[in-house]
Short mmCIF file of C-alpha atoms in Angstrom, two decimals:
data_model
loop_
_atom_site.label_atom_id
_atom_site.label_comp_id
_atom_site.label_asym_id
_atom_site.label_seq_id
_atom_site.Cartn_x
_atom_site.Cartn_y
_atom_site.Cartn_z
CA MET A 1 15.56 -35.96 45.15
CA VAL A 2 18.82 -34.74 43.72
CA THR A 3 17.20 -34.53 40.30
CA ILE A 4 14.48 -32.24 41.61
CA LEU A 5 17.04 -29.99 43.21
CA TYR A 6 19.12 -29.95 40.07
CA SER A 7 16.08 -29.11 37.95
CA ILE A 8 14.98 -26.29 40.19
CA ALA A 9 18.48 -24.94 40.51
CA THR A 10 19.26 -25.16 36.81
CA LEU A 11 16.06 -23.58 35.58
CA GLY A 12 16.13 -21.03 38.37
CA VAL A 13 19.67 -20.01 37.56
CA LEU A 14 18.95 -20.00 33.84
CA GLY A 15 15.90 -17.82 34.35
CA LEU A 16 17.83 -15.52 36.65
CA ILE A 17 20.70 -15.16 34.22
CA TYR A 18 18.37 -14.48 31.31
CA GLY A 19 16.31 -12.03 33.33
CA LEU A 20 19.33 -10.12 34.55
CA GLY A 21 20.88 -10.24 31.09
CA LEU A 22 17.76 -8.78 29.50
CA ALA A 23 17.40 -6.16 32.21
CA PHE A 24 21.01 -5.15 31.68
CA ALA A 25 20.60 -5.18 27.92
CA SER A 26 17.45 -3.06 28.01
CA LYS A 27 19.43 -0.44 29.95
CA LYS A 28 22.56 -0.68 27.86
CA PHE A 29 20.83 -0.86 24.50
CA HIS A 30 18.06 1.52 25.36
CA VAL A 31 16.89 3.46 22.34
CA HIS A 32 15.12 6.67 23.13
CA VAL A 33 11.89 6.78 21.16
CA ASP A 34 9.91 9.98 21.22
CA PRO A 35 6.44 9.12 22.59
CA LYS A 36 4.99 11.58 20.08
CA ILE A 37 5.92 9.21 17.27
CA GLU A 38 3.80 6.46 18.80
CA GLU A 39 0.87 8.83 19.32
CA ILE A 40 0.92 10.15 15.78
CA ASN A 41 1.33 6.65 14.41
CA GLU A 42 -1.85 5.60 16.20
CA ILE A 43 -3.84 8.48 14.71
CA LEU A 44 -2.70 7.89 11.14
CA PRO A 45 -5.03 5.69 9.09
CA GLY A 46 -2.49 2.88 8.80
CA VAL A 47 -3.18 2.12 5.14
CA ASN A 48 0.50 2.70 4.21
CA CYS A 49 -0.55 4.20 0.87
CA GLY A 50 2.56 6.33 0.48
CA ALA A 51 0.73 9.53 -0.49
CA CYS A 52 2.88 11.43 1.99
CA GLY A 53 6.03 10.37 0.20
CA HIS A 54 7.19 8.08 3.00
CA PRO A 55 7.31 4.29 2.89
CA GLY A 56 4.53 3.90 5.43
CA CYS A 57 2.47 5.54 8.13
CA SER A 58 5.03 4.92 10.87
CA ALA A 59 7.79 6.37 8.72
CA TYR A 60 5.69 9.48 8.19
CA ALA A 61 5.03 9.76 11.92
CA GLU A 62 8.75 9.58 12.55
CA ALA A 63 9.45 12.19 9.87
CA VAL A 64 6.90 14.57 11.39
CA VAL A 65 8.48 14.38 14.81
CA LEU A 66 12.16 14.12 13.96
CA LYS A 67 12.58 15.84 10.61
CA ASN A 68 9.96 18.60 10.86
CA GLU A 69 7.97 17.14 7.98
CA ASP A 70 4.77 19.03 7.12
CA ILE A 71 1.80 17.76 9.09
CA ASP A 72 -0.69 18.02 6.23
CA LYS A 73 0.78 15.33 3.99
CA CYS A 74 -1.63 12.55 4.95
CA ALA A 75 -4.23 12.53 2.19
CA PRO A 76 -6.41 9.60 3.34
CA GLY A 77 -6.59 10.96 6.90
CA GLY A 78 -7.93 14.34 5.80
CA ASP A 79 -8.57 17.30 8.07
CA GLU A 80 -9.34 15.15 11.09
CA VAL A 81 -5.88 13.60 11.21
CA ILE A 82 -4.14 16.89 10.53
CA LYS A 83 -5.96 18.44 13.46
CA HIS A 84 -4.92 15.62 15.77
CA ILE A 85 -1.31 15.73 14.66
CA ALA A 86 -1.31 19.49 15.17
CA GLU A 87 -2.57 18.94 18.72
CA ILE A 88 0.18 16.45 19.49
CA MET A 89 2.89 18.59 17.94
CA GLY A 90 1.50 21.79 19.45
CA MET A 91 1.13 23.45 16.07
CA GLU A 92 -1.57 25.37 14.29
CA ALA A 93 -3.56 23.24 11.90
CA SER A 94 -3.79 24.64 8.43
CA SER A 95 -6.71 22.97 6.76
CA ALA A 96 -5.28 21.45 3.63
CA ASP A 97 -7.12 21.31 0.37
CA LYS A 98 -8.46 17.88 -0.34
CA LYS A 99 -7.05 16.73 -3.61
CA ILE A 100 -9.00 14.54 -5.97
CA ALA A 101 -7.97 12.54 -8.99
CA VAL A 102 -9.22 13.93 -12.30
CA ILE A 103 -9.03 11.78 -15.43
CA HIS A 104 -8.22 14.07 -18.33
CA CYS A 105 -9.96 12.05 -21.04
CA GLN A 106 -13.59 11.60 -21.97
CA SER A 107 -13.04 8.62 -24.21
CA GLY A 108 -12.26 5.05 -23.15
CA GLY A 109 -15.73 3.55 -22.91
CA LYS A 110 -17.37 0.82 -24.99
CA ASP A 111 -19.08 3.07 -27.52
CA ASN A 112 -17.05 6.26 -27.33
CA THR A 113 -13.65 4.92 -28.31
CA PHE A 114 -12.26 4.21 -31.77
CA PHE A 115 -10.23 1.03 -31.74
CA ARG A 116 -7.33 0.07 -33.97
CA TYR A 117 -7.73 -3.58 -33.14
CA LYS A 118 -9.34 -5.80 -30.56
CA TYR A 119 -6.95 -6.21 -27.66
CA GLN A 120 -7.00 -9.65 -26.13
CA GLY A 121 -3.74 -9.68 -24.16
CA ILE A 122 -3.05 -9.27 -20.47
CA ALA A 123 -5.70 -7.00 -19.04
CA THR A 124 -3.54 -4.05 -18.04
CA CYS A 125 -3.04 -0.67 -19.70
CA LYS A 126 0.72 -1.00 -19.41
CA ALA A 127 0.70 -4.14 -21.55
CA ALA A 128 -1.94 -2.84 -23.96
CA ILE A 129 -0.09 0.32 -24.98
CA LEU A 130 2.97 -1.71 -25.99
CA ILE A 131 1.20 -3.14 -29.03
CA SER A 132 1.08 -0.58 -31.88
CA SER A 133 0.73 2.29 -29.38
CA GLY A 134 -2.35 0.81 -27.80
CA PRO A 135 -5.71 -0.47 -28.99
CA ASN A 136 -7.37 2.94 -29.22
CA LEU A 137 -6.76 5.25 -32.15
CA CYS A 138 -5.88 8.27 -30.02
CA ASN A 139 -2.29 7.94 -28.85
CA TYR A 140 -2.99 10.05 -25.80
CA GLY A 141 -6.35 8.73 -24.64
CA CYS A 142 -7.60 6.13 -22.19
CA VAL A 143 -6.87 2.60 -23.41
CA TYR A 144 -10.02 0.90 -22.09
CA GLN A 145 -8.19 -1.25 -19.54
CA ASN A 146 -8.35 -0.55 -15.84
CA ASP A 147 -4.96 -0.04 -14.23
CA CYS A 148 -6.26 2.93 -12.25
CA ILE A 149 -9.06 0.87 -10.73
CA ALA A 150 -6.63 -1.88 -9.78
CA ALA A 151 -4.29 0.67 -8.21
CA CYS A 152 -6.99 2.38 -6.12
CA LYS A 153 -6.90 1.13 -2.55
CA PHE A 154 -10.03 3.02 -1.58
CA ASP A 155 -12.45 1.63 -4.16
CA ALA A 156 -12.93 5.16 -5.46
CA ILE A 157 -12.89 4.51 -9.22
CA HIS A 158 -15.84 2.73 -10.79
CA LEU A 159 -16.97 1.73 -14.25
CA ASP A 160 -20.25 3.14 -15.49
CA ASP A 161 -22.59 1.33 -17.89
CA ASN A 162 -20.49 2.40 -20.84
CA GLY A 163 -17.26 1.14 -19.28
CA MET A 164 -16.02 4.62 -18.45
CA ARG A 165 -13.93 5.16 -15.35
CA ILE A 166 -15.70 7.46 -12.90
CA VAL A 167 -13.90 8.88 -9.85
CA ASP A 168 -15.99 8.82 -6.70
CA LYS A 169 -15.30 12.24 -5.18
CA GLU A 170 -16.37 11.13 -1.72
CA LYS A 171 -14.14 8.10 -1.60
CA CYS A 172 -11.11 9.54 -3.38
CA THR A 173 -8.44 10.45 -0.86
CA GLY A 174 -5.96 11.95 -3.29
CA CYS A 175 -3.28 9.38 -2.54
CA GLY A 176 -2.07 9.45 -6.14
CA ALA A 177 -1.80 5.70 -6.68
CA CYS A 178 -3.81 5.93 -9.91
CA VAL A 179 -1.68 8.84 -11.14
CA ILE A 180 1.34 6.56 -11.00
CA ALA A 181 -0.56 3.60 -12.42
CA CYS A 182 -1.86 5.32 -15.58
CA PRO A 183 0.69 4.76 -18.36
CA ARG A 184 -0.87 7.53 -20.45
CA ASN A 185 -0.53 10.07 -17.60
CA LEU A 186 -4.19 11.01 -17.89
CA ILE A 187 -4.80 11.42 -14.20
CA GLU A 188 -3.92 14.48 -12.19
CA LEU A 189 -4.52 15.39 -8.56
CA VAL A 190 -6.51 18.60 -8.44
CA SER A 191 -7.89 20.49 -5.49
CA SER A 192 -11.51 19.52 -4.92
CA LYS A 193 -12.43 23.21 -5.00
CA LYS A 194 -11.51 23.44 -8.68
CA ARG A 195 -14.47 22.26 -10.71
CA VAL A 196 -13.70 23.16 -14.33
CA HIS A 197 -11.41 20.70 -16.11
CA ILE A 198 -10.09 20.24 -19.62
CA LEU A 199 -10.81 16.58 -20.19
CA CYS A 200 -8.40 15.93 -23.03
CA THR A 201 -4.69 15.19 -23.12
CA SER A 202 -4.17 14.96 -26.87
CA HIS A 203 -1.24 16.89 -28.25
CA ASP A 204 -2.23 15.99 -31.81
CA LYS A 205 -3.10 18.79 -34.21
CA GLY A 206 -6.73 19.84 -34.10
CA ALA A 207 -8.01 18.09 -37.21
CA LEU A 208 -6.29 14.82 -36.30
CA SER A 209 -7.29 14.78 -32.66
CA ARG A 210 -10.89 15.50 -33.61
CA LYS A 211 -10.80 12.58 -36.04
CA LEU A 212 -9.24 10.15 -33.57
CA CYS A 213 -11.36 10.94 -30.52
CA GLY A 214 -14.20 8.44 -30.16
CA ASN A 215 -16.11 10.82 -27.94
CA LYS A 216 -15.66 13.77 -30.34
CA THR A 217 -14.52 15.89 -27.41
CA ALA A 218 -10.83 16.37 -28.20
CA CYS A 219 -9.08 19.67 -27.63
CA ILE A 220 -8.45 21.01 -31.14
CA GLY A 221 -6.21 23.80 -30.00
CA CYS A 222 -8.50 26.60 -31.23
CA MET A 223 -7.43 28.82 -28.32
CA LEU A 224 -10.92 30.24 -27.83
CA CYS A 225 -10.76 29.36 -24.15
CA VAL A 226 -7.33 30.97 -23.80
CA LYS A 227 -8.72 34.21 -25.17
CA LYS A 228 -11.92 34.01 -23.16
CA CYS A 229 -10.38 33.28 -19.77
CA PRO A 230 -10.53 36.45 -17.64
CA LYS A 231 -7.68 35.31 -15.40
CA ASP A 232 -5.24 34.05 -18.05
CA ALA A 233 -5.51 30.66 -16.40
CA ILE A 234 -5.39 28.63 -19.61
CA GLU A 235 -2.17 28.00 -21.47
CA MET A 236 -1.45 26.30 -24.78
CA GLN A 237 1.03 23.46 -24.48
CA ASP A 238 1.72 21.78 -27.85
CA ASN A 239 -1.78 22.04 -29.33
CA LEU A 240 -3.42 21.36 -25.99
CA ALA A 241 -5.11 23.83 -23.71
CA VAL A 242 -4.13 23.32 -20.08
CA ILE A 243 -5.73 24.95 -17.06
CA ILE A 244 -3.34 26.43 -14.53
CA TYR A 245 -5.37 25.57 -11.47
CA ASP A 246 -3.75 28.15 -9.22
CA LYS A 247 -5.31 30.90 -11.33
CA CYS A 248 -8.64 29.26 -12.16
CA ILE A 249 -11.70 30.81 -10.50
CA ASN A 250 -14.31 28.26 -11.67
CA CYS A 251 -16.10 30.86 -13.80
CA GLY A 252 -16.82 28.33 -16.52
CA LEU A 253 -16.54 30.82 -19.39
CA CYS A 254 -14.04 28.56 -21.16
CA ALA A 255 -16.50 25.66 -21.10
CA ASP A 256 -19.12 27.88 -22.73
CA VAL A 257 -16.91 28.81 -25.67
CA CYS A 258 -15.29 25.40 -26.24
CA PRO A 259 -16.53 24.17 -29.64
CA THR A 260 -15.86 20.48 -28.88
CA SER A 261 -17.00 20.33 -25.24
CA ALA A 262 -13.49 19.28 -24.23
CA ILE A 263 -13.85 21.49 -21.21
CA PHE A 264 -16.03 20.06 -18.51
CA ASP A 265 -17.95 22.35 -16.22
CA PRO A 266 -20.18 20.50 -13.74
CA LEU A 267 -21.70 23.80 -12.69
CA LYS A 268 -22.91 24.63 -16.17
CA GLU A 269 -26.50 23.64 -15.50
CA VAL A 270 -26.48 25.20 -12.09
CA ARG A 271 -25.16 28.38 -13.61
CA ALA A 272 -27.70 28.29 -16.43
CA LYS A 273 -30.46 27.81 -13.91
CA LYS A 274 -29.18 30.64 -11.78
CA LYS A 275 -28.91 32.84 -14.83
CA ALA A 276 -32.42 31.96 -15.90
CA GLU A 277 -33.68 32.57 -12.40
CA ALA A 278 -31.88 35.87 -12.21
CA LYS A 279 -33.30 36.82 -15.57
CA ALA A 280 -36.79 35.82 -14.52
CA LYS A 281 -36.38 37.74 -11.30
CA ALA A 282 -35.11 40.80 -13.12
CA GLU A 283 -38.00 40.60 -15.52
CA ALA A 284 -40.48 40.17 -12.71
CA ALA A 285 -38.94 43.13 -10.91
CA LYS A 286 -39.08 45.12 -14.11
CA LYS A 287 -42.73 44.22 -14.54
CA ILE A 288 -43.54 45.22 -10.99
CA LEU A 289 -41.64 48.45 -11.46
CA GLU A 290 -43.44 49.17 -14.70
CA GLU A 291 -46.76 48.38 -13.12
CA LYS A 292 -45.90 50.60 -10.21
CA GLU A 293 -44.82 53.37 -12.53
CA ASN A 294 -48.01 52.96 -14.47
CA THR A 295 -50.11 53.13 -11.37
CA VAL A 296 -48.04 56.01 -10.05
CA SER A 297 -48.35 57.91 -13.30
CA LYS A 298 -52.04 57.13 -13.37
CA THR A 299 -52.52 58.33 -9.84
CA GLU A 300 -50.26 61.30 -10.37
CA GLU A 301 -52.18 62.61 -13.32
CA PRO A 302 -55.41 63.17 -11.52
CA VAL A 303 -53.52 64.90 -8.73
CA LYS A 304 -52.06 67.29 -11.28
CA LYS A 305 -55.46 67.89 -12.64
CA ASP A 306 -56.73 68.74 -9.21
CA VAL A 307 -54.05 71.36 -8.80
CA MET B 1 36.16 -33.66 2.02
CA GLU B 2 34.02 -36.07 3.93
CA PHE B 3 32.87 -33.23 6.14
CA VAL B 4 31.90 -31.12 3.14
CA ALA B 5 29.94 -34.03 1.70
CA LYS B 6 28.16 -34.50 5.00
CA ILE B 7 27.30 -30.81 5.19
CA PHE B 8 26.01 -30.91 1.62
CA SER B 9 23.78 -33.87 2.26
CA MET B 10 22.58 -32.19 5.45
CA ALA B 11 21.71 -29.06 3.50
CA ILE B 12 19.74 -31.01 0.90
CA ALA B 13 17.94 -32.88 3.65
CA ALA B 14 17.07 -29.76 5.65
CA ILE B 15 16.02 -27.66 2.68
CA PHE B 16 14.24 -30.18 0.46
CA VAL B 17 13.79 -33.72 1.73
CA GLN B 18 12.86 -32.91 5.31
CA ASN B 19 11.63 -29.39 4.72
CA PHE B 20 10.36 -27.96 7.97
CA VAL B 21 7.10 -26.66 6.63
CA LEU B 22 6.12 -29.11 3.94
CA ALA B 23 7.57 -32.40 5.24
CA ARG B 24 7.63 -31.93 9.00
CA PHE B 25 4.67 -29.57 9.14
CA LEU B 26 6.29 -27.18 11.59
CA GLY B 27 5.84 -23.41 11.52
CA LEU B 28 2.59 -23.50 9.57
CA CYS B 29 1.27 -20.34 11.22
CA PRO B 30 3.75 -17.92 9.58
CA TYR B 31 3.64 -20.04 6.42
CA ILE B 32 -0.03 -19.20 5.94
CA GLY B 33 -0.04 -15.89 7.78
CA VAL B 34 2.92 -14.04 6.31
CA SER B 35 2.82 -15.37 2.75
CA LYS B 36 0.47 -12.77 1.32
CA LYS B 37 3.19 -10.46 0.05
CA LEU B 38 6.60 -11.27 -1.33
CA ASP B 39 8.55 -8.60 0.52
CA SER B 40 7.08 -9.35 3.92
CA ALA B 41 7.68 -13.05 3.27
CA LEU B 42 11.31 -12.24 2.55
CA GLY B 43 11.57 -10.26 5.81
CA MET B 44 10.05 -13.12 7.76
CA GLY B 45 12.35 -15.62 6.05
CA MET B 46 15.45 -13.62 6.92
CA ALA B 47 14.33 -13.33 10.55
CA VAL B 48 13.70 -17.07 10.73
CA ILE B 49 17.12 -17.94 9.26
CA PHE B 50 18.73 -15.64 11.78
CA VAL B 51 16.82 -16.89 14.81
CA MET B 52 17.14 -20.57 13.86
CA THR B 53 20.90 -20.29 13.53
CA MET B 54 21.21 -18.47 16.85
CA ALA B 55 18.81 -20.82 18.60
CA SER B 56 20.67 -23.90 17.31
CA THR B 57 23.92 -22.53 18.66
CA PHE B 58 22.71 -21.71 22.14
CA THR B 59 20.38 -24.65 22.72
CA TRP B 60 23.16 -27.06 21.76
CA LEU B 61 25.39 -25.44 24.36
CA ILE B 62 22.66 -25.57 27.01
CA GLN B 63 21.94 -29.22 26.25
CA THR B 64 25.56 -30.34 26.21
CA TYR B 65 26.95 -28.38 29.13
CA LEU B 66 23.94 -28.03 31.40
CA LEU B 67 21.21 -30.59 30.88
CA VAL B 68 23.33 -33.66 30.12
CA PRO B 69 25.86 -33.31 32.97
CA PHE B 70 23.04 -32.82 35.51
CA LYS B 71 21.00 -35.63 33.89
CA ILE B 72 17.92 -33.46 33.57
CA GLU B 73 17.28 -33.84 29.83
CA PHE B 74 13.53 -34.00 30.47
CA LEU B 75 13.66 -30.25 31.02
CA GLN B 76 14.73 -29.85 27.41
CA THR B 77 11.53 -28.23 26.11
CA ILE B 78 11.13 -25.60 28.80
CA ALA B 79 14.83 -24.78 28.94
CA PHE B 80 14.95 -24.37 25.15
CA ILE B 81 11.84 -22.21 25.01
CA LEU B 82 13.25 -20.03 27.75
CA THR B 83 16.55 -19.74 25.93
CA ILE B 84 15.03 -18.98 22.53
CA ALA B 85 12.61 -16.40 23.91
CA SER B 86 15.20 -14.44 25.83
CA LEU B 87 17.70 -14.81 23.03
CA VAL B 88 15.32 -13.27 20.51
CA GLN B 89 14.54 -10.46 22.95
CA LEU B 90 18.20 -9.74 23.44
CA VAL B 91 18.94 -9.87 19.73
CA GLU B 92 16.05 -7.52 19.06
CA MET B 93 17.40 -4.96 21.50
CA VAL B 94 20.92 -5.21 20.14
CA ILE B 95 19.75 -4.86 16.54
CA GLN B 96 17.52 -1.92 17.39
CA LYS B 97 20.48 -0.12 18.91
CA THR B 98 23.24 -1.06 16.51
CA ALA B 99 21.48 -1.58 13.18
CA PRO B 100 18.21 0.37 12.97
CA ALA B 101 17.91 -0.36 9.25
CA LEU B 102 17.97 -4.12 9.81
CA TYR B 103 15.60 -3.71 12.75
CA LYS B 104 13.11 -1.91 10.52
CA ALA B 105 13.45 -4.54 7.80
CA LEU B 106 12.74 -7.38 10.20
CA GLY B 107 10.06 -5.35 11.95
CA VAL B 108 7.40 -7.29 13.81
CA PHE B 109 8.62 -10.62 12.52
CA LEU B 110 11.41 -10.92 15.03
CA PRO B 111 9.25 -11.04 18.17
CA LEU B 112 6.65 -13.05 16.27
CA ILE B 113 8.91 -16.04 15.81
CA THR B 114 10.02 -16.17 19.42
CA THR B 115 7.69 -19.04 20.05
CA ASN B 116 7.51 -20.44 16.54
CA CYS B 117 7.50 -24.21 16.82
CA ALA B 118 9.83 -24.54 13.84
CA VAL B 119 12.56 -22.84 15.87
CA LEU B 120 12.03 -25.12 18.84
CA GLY B 121 11.76 -28.02 16.40
CA VAL B 122 15.16 -27.43 14.87
CA ALA B 123 16.70 -27.10 18.35
CA ILE B 124 15.29 -30.43 19.50
CA LEU B 125 16.10 -32.15 16.21
CA ASN B 126 19.73 -31.08 16.51
CA ILE B 127 19.92 -32.96 19.81
CA ASN B 128 17.98 -36.02 18.60
CA GLU B 129 20.19 -36.37 15.52
CA LYS B 130 23.27 -36.13 17.77
CA PHE B 131 24.81 -33.38 15.67
CA SER B 132 28.14 -31.84 16.62
CA PHE B 133 28.29 -28.14 17.51
CA ILE B 134 29.21 -26.97 14.00
CA GLU B 135 26.71 -29.33 12.42
CA ALA B 136 23.97 -28.08 14.72
CA ILE B 137 24.61 -24.46 13.73
CA LEU B 138 24.67 -25.31 10.03
CA ASN B 139 21.53 -27.42 10.37
CA GLY B 140 19.76 -24.46 11.95
CA PHE B 141 20.88 -22.24 9.10
CA PHE B 142 19.78 -24.71 6.41
CA ALA B 143 16.44 -25.31 8.11
CA GLY B 144 15.85 -21.55 8.06
CA LEU B 145 16.85 -21.48 4.40
CA GLY B 146 14.34 -24.22 3.59
CA PHE B 147 11.64 -22.34 5.46
CA THR B 148 12.42 -19.13 3.57
CA LEU B 149 12.39 -20.94 0.22
CA VAL B 150 8.96 -22.40 0.82
CA LEU B 151 7.62 -19.14 2.22
CA LEU B 152 8.82 -17.22 -0.84
CA LEU B 153 7.37 -19.80 -3.24
CA MET B 154 4.05 -19.62 -1.43
CA ALA B 155 4.06 -15.80 -1.39
CA GLY B 156 4.80 -15.72 -5.13
CA ILE B 157 1.93 -18.06 -5.85
CA ARG B 158 -0.46 -16.20 -3.60
CA GLU B 159 0.37 -12.85 -5.17
CA LYS B 160 -0.63 -14.33 -8.51
CA LEU B 161 -3.73 -15.89 -6.97
CA GLU B 162 -4.88 -12.44 -5.83
CA LYS B 163 -5.45 -11.57 -9.45
CA ALA B 164 -6.78 -14.93 -10.57
CA GLU B 165 -10.47 -15.34 -11.19
CA LEU B 166 -11.68 -17.70 -8.52
CA PRO B 167 -15.09 -18.66 -7.22
CA LYS B 168 -15.90 -16.33 -4.36
CA SER B 169 -15.92 -19.09 -1.77
CA MET B 170 -12.41 -20.17 -2.76
CA LYS B 171 -10.81 -16.74 -2.47
CA GLY B 172 -8.15 -16.08 0.15
CA MET B 173 -7.52 -18.77 2.73
CA PRO B 174 -9.23 -21.78 1.09
CA ILE B 175 -7.18 -21.64 -2.09
CA ALA B 176 -4.05 -20.98 0.01
CA MET B 177 -4.69 -24.22 1.88
CA ILE B 178 -5.11 -26.13 -1.37
CA VAL B 179 -1.92 -24.63 -2.77
CA ALA B 180 -0.11 -25.54 0.45
CA GLY B 181 -1.32 -29.11 0.07
CA CYS B 182 -0.14 -29.29 -3.53
CA MET B 183 3.25 -27.89 -2.54
CA ALA B 184 3.57 -30.44 0.26
CA LEU B 185 2.81 -33.23 -2.23
CA ALA B 186 5.42 -31.85 -4.60
CA PHE B 187 8.00 -31.68 -1.84
CA PHE B 188 7.30 -35.28 -0.88
CA GLY B 189 8.79 -36.07 -4.27
CA PHE B 190 12.17 -35.17 -2.76
CA ALA B 191 11.76 -38.01 -0.27
CA GLY B 192 13.18 -40.35 -2.92
CA LEU B 193 16.53 -38.52 -2.84
CA LYS B 194 19.15 -40.67 -1.14
CA ILE B 195 22.40 -39.01 -0.30
#
């Protein structure tokens, strides 16, 4: 009987002490946490990719609330998340440009790369470039390993049949993991609205870079594009033409004049089609006009005769 | 000197010979669950060392000054669980207030191990082995150290395994189980150590 009493009393008192202690502690050691932080944290994608420059999603949420961090830093979340954060913070949402990774090299596949030697070491670019400046002849180009693919958390970079790395524009969130991963610094985050890219990073002199490029699409530094650009958006940087994306208007004139096709313009065909259509239309209109004029002049003449 | 020797042999026993995870098979849930990444494994290990040391201290006091005098040792399990749980809660609050950096580093692991059986295991073992107060605290610390060691080893291996070419059916958990088995076998080699 005594044992039962002792047990009840002991455990009861223990529980009471602990309970009171915790209650007291929760008051005494109360840390005020802004409920907004929790809310924003729940909206964020939770992939902890670090594109915002903070160690994780919760750190970014905290920075937004406490340190007035910009609300449009979350690349994977996109417009949707920015809108929600703006709602919580009571701010206007400025729709941010979606940024997409662009690989500035057209070489790096099975049959469009010139190799110095056959690389059989650890399958990463970082290891490959340590041996005689990499397995490919071009010291600036893609080394035919796949660090960018390994770095991508969103499965947005794929290999095509030729072993070239293709960025999936839909899946790419612009987190920048591949930019950091590429030891040749070939990848750049560019606004998805910019469509014309110079797909070469070679600073070699024209003749050399043309010789070394397995795809024959090296920038040879001829400066035709620099002269052609109506907005002065292309600059020469050590034998390499570089687009200043802030000025670029996607006109595609540079791609037309580039003698080595180093400049990539996905709208080229669309533009050509449009041009052809416009031409056809103009011609058709001309024809109709001419026909009309002919008929008018034919009808006018008899009138004159009547008078 | 004798005391130092005893402590040393206790450390070897707790870390290697009678390792909590691989010889006693306690705390397997975090061992498999939190060993995917090295840094989170380190965080978990630190939290476990901390909680085990604290738990050893307080449960020994509870046992010696509460349960034994009243002759209610059969309440050991529930009293210990109660103590460990509220202790971890209290520690969490204190850390959150006084050392936010440490709180962030430990993160979710602190509340996770509240009811980890390895923590309760070390508390009960301390009593069964009739350790003194100091010995009990040190044993808790060494047990946590052993746990951390194994967790880190496992995390290192599993990070490599991520990149290894495995048959699809073996990827992830299955190969982790096999690795855990191999590690347990290896650690049984320490059983021959006599100190």
